[in-house]
PDB file of C-alpha atoms in Angstrom:
ATOM      1  CA  MET A   1    -105.449  99.557 115.032  1.00 65.00           C
ATOM      2  CA  ASN A   2    -104.421 102.813 113.446  1.00 82.00           C
ATOM      3  CA  LEU A   3    -101.456 103.314 111.162  1.00 81.00           C
ATOM      4  CA  MET A   4     -99.325 104.901 113.841  1.00 80.00           C
ATOM      5  CA  SER A   5     -99.400 101.889 116.185  1.00 86.00           C
ATOM      6  CA  ILE A   6     -98.739  99.509 113.334  1.00 86.00           C
ATOM      7  CA  THR A   7     -95.739 101.595 112.271  1.00 86.00           C
ATOM      8  CA  THR A   8     -94.445 101.672 115.910  1.00 87.00           C
ATOM      9  CA  ILE A   9     -94.762  97.948 116.205  1.00 87.00           C
ATOM     10  CA  ILE A  10     -92.900  97.382 112.933  1.00 87.00           C
ATOM     11  CA  ALA A  11     -90.210  99.913 113.982  1.00 88.00           C
ATOM     12  CA  ILE A  12     -89.627  97.969 117.207  1.00 89.00           C
ATOM     13  CA  ALA A  13     -90.053  94.416 115.944  1.00 91.00           C
ATOM     14  CA  LEU A  14     -87.922  94.521 112.840  1.00 91.00           C
ATOM     15  CA  PRO A  15     -84.695  95.739 114.467  1.00 89.00           C
ATOM     16  CA  SER A  16     -85.279  93.307 117.364  1.00 92.00           C
ATOM     17  CA  ILE A  17     -85.613  90.408 114.956  1.00 93.00           C
ATOM     18  CA  ILE A  18     -82.436  91.408 113.063  1.00 91.00           C
ATOM     19  CA  LEU A  19     -80.541  91.870 116.352  1.00 91.00           C
ATOM     20  CA  ILE A  20     -81.572  88.404 117.624  1.00 91.00           C
ATOM     21  CA  ALA A  21     -80.728  86.758 114.245  1.00 90.00           C
ATOM     22  CA  ALA A  22     -77.270  88.449 114.188  1.00 88.00           C
ATOM     23  CA  TRP A  23     -76.616  87.288 117.786  1.00 87.00           C
ATOM     24  CA  ILE A  24     -77.606  83.686 116.952  1.00 85.00           C
ATOM     25  CA  LEU A  25     -75.485  83.649 113.759  1.00 83.00           C
ATOM     26  CA  SER A  26     -72.406  85.149 115.429  1.00 80.00           C
ATOM     27  CA  THR A  27     -72.055  82.431 118.150  1.00 74.00           C
ATOM     28  CA  ARG A  28     -68.910  80.407 117.638  1.00 65.00           C
ATOM     29  CA  SER A  29     -68.636  76.714 117.692  1.00 59.00           C
ATOM     30  CA  ASN A  30     -65.822  74.484 118.819  1.00 56.00           C
ATOM     31  CA  MET A  31     -64.946  73.741 115.244  1.00 58.00           C
ATOM     32  CA  ASP A  32     -63.664  77.377 114.802  1.00 60.00           C
ATOM     33  CA  ARG A  33     -60.695  76.508 117.080  1.00 61.00           C
ATOM     34  CA  GLU A  34     -59.434  74.032 114.549  1.00 62.00           C
ATOM     35  CA  LYS A  35     -59.974  76.322 111.683  1.00 63.00           C
ATOM     36  CA  SER A  36     -58.049  79.175 113.198  1.00 64.00           C
ATOM     37  CA  SER A  37     -55.049  77.131 114.268  1.00 65.00           C
ATOM     38  CA  PRO A  38     -51.979  77.221 112.063  1.00 63.00           C
ATOM     39  CA  PHE A  39     -51.274  74.229 109.812  1.00 62.00           C
ATOM     40  CA  GLU A  40     -47.865  73.348 108.514  1.00 58.00           C
ATOM     41  CA  CYS A  41     -47.846  70.074 106.507  1.00 63.00           C
ATOM     42  CA  GLY A  42     -49.668  68.154 109.287  1.00 61.00           C
ATOM     43  CA  PHE A  43     -47.108  69.011 112.037  1.00 60.00           C
ATOM     44  CA  ASP A  44     -47.560  71.387 114.968  1.00 59.00           C
ATOM     45  CA  PRO A  45     -45.672  74.666 114.364  1.00 59.00           C
ATOM     46  CA  LYS A  46     -42.450  75.050 116.333  1.00 61.00           C
ATOM     47  CA  SER A  47     -43.008  78.757 116.895  1.00 61.00           C
ATOM     48  CA  THR A  48     -45.968  81.070 116.858  1.00 62.00           C
ATOM     49  CA  ALA A  49     -47.680  81.648 113.532  1.00 57.00           C
ATOM     50  CA  ARG A  50     -47.904  85.386 114.134  1.00 64.00           C
ATOM     51  CA  ILE A  51     -44.953  87.681 113.990  1.00 66.00           C
ATOM     52  CA  PRO A  52     -44.915  90.793 116.242  1.00 71.00           C
ATOM     53  CA  PHE A  53     -45.950  94.057 114.567  1.00 70.00           C
ATOM     54  CA  SER A  54     -43.271  96.689 114.420  1.00 73.00           C
ATOM     55  CA  MET A  55     -44.342  99.657 116.617  1.00 74.00           C
ATOM     56  CA  ARG A  56     -41.924 101.897 114.699  1.00 75.00           C
ATOM     57  CA  PHE A  57     -43.662 101.070 111.412  1.00 78.00           C
ATOM     58  CA  PHE A  58     -47.050 101.680 113.004  1.00 79.00           C
ATOM     59  CA  LEU A  59     -45.961 105.144 114.294  1.00 77.00           C
ATOM     60  CA  LEU A  60     -44.514 106.071 110.912  1.00 77.00           C
ATOM     61  CA  ALA A  61     -47.747 105.074 109.215  1.00 83.00           C
ATOM     62  CA  ILE A  62     -49.794 107.145 111.678  1.00 83.00           C
ATOM     63  CA  ILE A  63     -47.471 110.153 111.026  1.00 79.00           C
ATOM     64  CA  PHE A  64     -47.913 109.685 107.262  1.00 84.00           C
ATOM     65  CA  ILE A  65     -51.768 109.618 107.636  1.00 87.00           C
ATOM     66  CA  VAL A  66     -51.769 112.722 109.816  1.00 82.00           C
ATOM     67  CA  PHE A  67     -49.567 114.738 107.430  1.00 79.00           C
ATOM     68  CA  ASP A  68     -51.589 113.383 104.456  1.00 84.00           C
ATOM     69  CA  ILE A  69     -54.867 114.662 105.983  1.00 85.00           C
ATOM     70  CA  GLU A  70     -53.209 117.972 106.731  1.00 82.00           C
ATOM     71  CA  ILE A  71     -52.220 118.295 103.043  1.00 82.00           C
ATOM     72  CA  VAL A  72     -55.862 117.666 102.094  1.00 83.00           C
ATOM     73  CA  LEU A  73     -56.811 120.461 104.493  1.00 82.00           C
ATOM     74  CA  LEU A  74     -54.339 122.810 102.714  1.00 80.00           C
ATOM     75  CA  MET A  75     -55.647 122.123  99.159  1.00 82.00           C
ATOM     76  CA  PRO A  76     -58.653 124.513  99.208  1.00 81.00           C
ATOM     77  CA  ILE A  77     -56.650 127.554 100.465  1.00 79.00           C
ATOM     78  CA  PRO A  78     -56.164 129.059  96.956  1.00 79.00           C
ATOM     79  CA  THR A  79     -59.905 128.936  96.281  1.00 79.00           C
ATOM     80  CA  VAL A  80     -60.729 130.342  99.717  1.00 79.00           C
ATOM     81  CA  ILE A  81     -58.312 133.239  99.164  1.00 77.00           C
ATOM     82  CA  LEU A  82     -60.269 134.277  96.065  1.00 78.00           C
ATOM     83  CA  SER A  83     -63.671 134.110  97.817  1.00 75.00           C
ATOM     84  CA  ASN A  84     -63.139 135.451 101.336  1.00 67.00           C
ATOM     85  CA  ASN A  85     -61.215 138.106 103.219  1.00 79.00           C
ATOM     86  CA  ILE A  86     -57.626 137.695 102.178  1.00 80.00           C
ATOM     87  CA  ASN A  87     -56.157 138.838 105.472  1.00 83.00           C
ATOM     88  CA  THR A  88     -58.107 136.331 107.612  1.00 81.00           C
ATOM     89  CA  THR A  89     -57.425 133.532 105.131  1.00 81.00           C
ATOM     90  CA  LEU A  90     -53.632 134.215 105.028  1.00 82.00           C
ATOM     91  CA  LEU A  91     -53.393 134.537 108.840  1.00 86.00           C
ATOM     92  CA  THR A  92     -55.269 131.240 109.318  1.00 83.00           C
ATOM     93  CA  SER A  93     -53.172 129.500 106.633  1.00 83.00           C
ATOM     94  CA  MET A  94     -49.968 130.716 108.145  1.00 88.00           C
ATOM     95  CA  ALA A  95     -50.981 129.638 111.609  1.00 89.00           C
ATOM     96  CA  PHE A  96     -51.877 126.182 110.221  1.00 86.00           C
ATOM     97  CA  LEU A  97     -48.542 125.882 108.378  1.00 86.00           C
ATOM     98  CA  LEU A  98     -46.725 126.969 111.536  1.00 92.00           C
ATOM     99  CA  ILE A  99     -48.401 124.222 113.500  1.00 88.00           C
ATOM    100  CA  LEU A 100     -47.426 121.733 110.856  1.00 84.00           C
ATOM    101  CA  LEU A 101     -43.834 122.973 110.894  1.00 88.00           C
ATOM    102  CA  VAL A 102     -43.618 122.714 114.645  1.00 91.00           C
ATOM    103  CA  GLY A 103     -45.062 119.177 114.482  1.00 84.00           C
ATOM    104  CA  LEU A 104     -42.575 118.160 111.787  1.00 83.00           C
ATOM    105  CA  ILE A 105     -39.597 119.599 113.783  1.00 89.00           C
ATOM    106  CA  HIS A 106     -40.797 117.773 116.929  1.00 89.00           C
ATOM    107  CA  GLU A 107     -41.105 114.452 115.080  1.00 82.00           C
ATOM    108  CA  TRP A 108     -37.632 114.992 113.518  1.00 85.00           C
ATOM    109  CA  LYS A 109     -35.966 115.767 116.829  1.00 89.00           C
ATOM    110  CA  GLU A 110     -37.731 112.875 118.498  1.00 85.00           C
ATOM    111  CA  GLY A 111     -36.363 110.482 115.879  1.00 80.00           C
ATOM    112  CA  SER A 112     -39.722 109.164 114.656  1.00 73.00           C
ATOM    113  CA  LEU A 113     -38.799 109.941 111.049  1.00 72.00           C
ATOM    114  CA  ASP A 114     -35.418 108.046 111.195  1.00 74.00           C
ATOM    115  CA  TRP A 115     -36.227 104.751 109.535  1.00 67.00           C
ATOM    116  CA  THR A 116     -32.641 103.480 109.453  1.00 65.00           C
ATOM    117  CA  CYS A 117     -32.163 103.027 113.228  1.00 54.00           C
TER     118      CYS A 117
END
C-alpha cells in the first residue's frame, strides 16, 4: 500500500474509534438516577430541589452582555480615527452610537431596566 491509502485509512479509522468510544462511555446506567436525586438527611424532599430561574434576571443579564460587547466594539474607534478616513470613521461611529442610544431608550421605555418592580 502506498502512503496515501494508509493515511486515508488512519484518517477514517481514528475518528471512528474515538466516536464509538465516546458513545459507549456516555451511556447512562440506572445508578445515575439515584445520584441525581436530591438528598435531605435521608428523607424525601417535600418540595422540588430546583427553584425556578427568574426570567427578569436572565433578560437583564443578556442586556448587560449585549451592551458590554458593544462597548468592546467602541474601544478601537480612537485608533481607527488616526489611521483611516476621519469622515467615514466618524459617520460610522455616530451611526453605531445612535443605534445604541435607540436600543437603550427602547429598553428603558419597555421597563427591562427597572429592577425594583
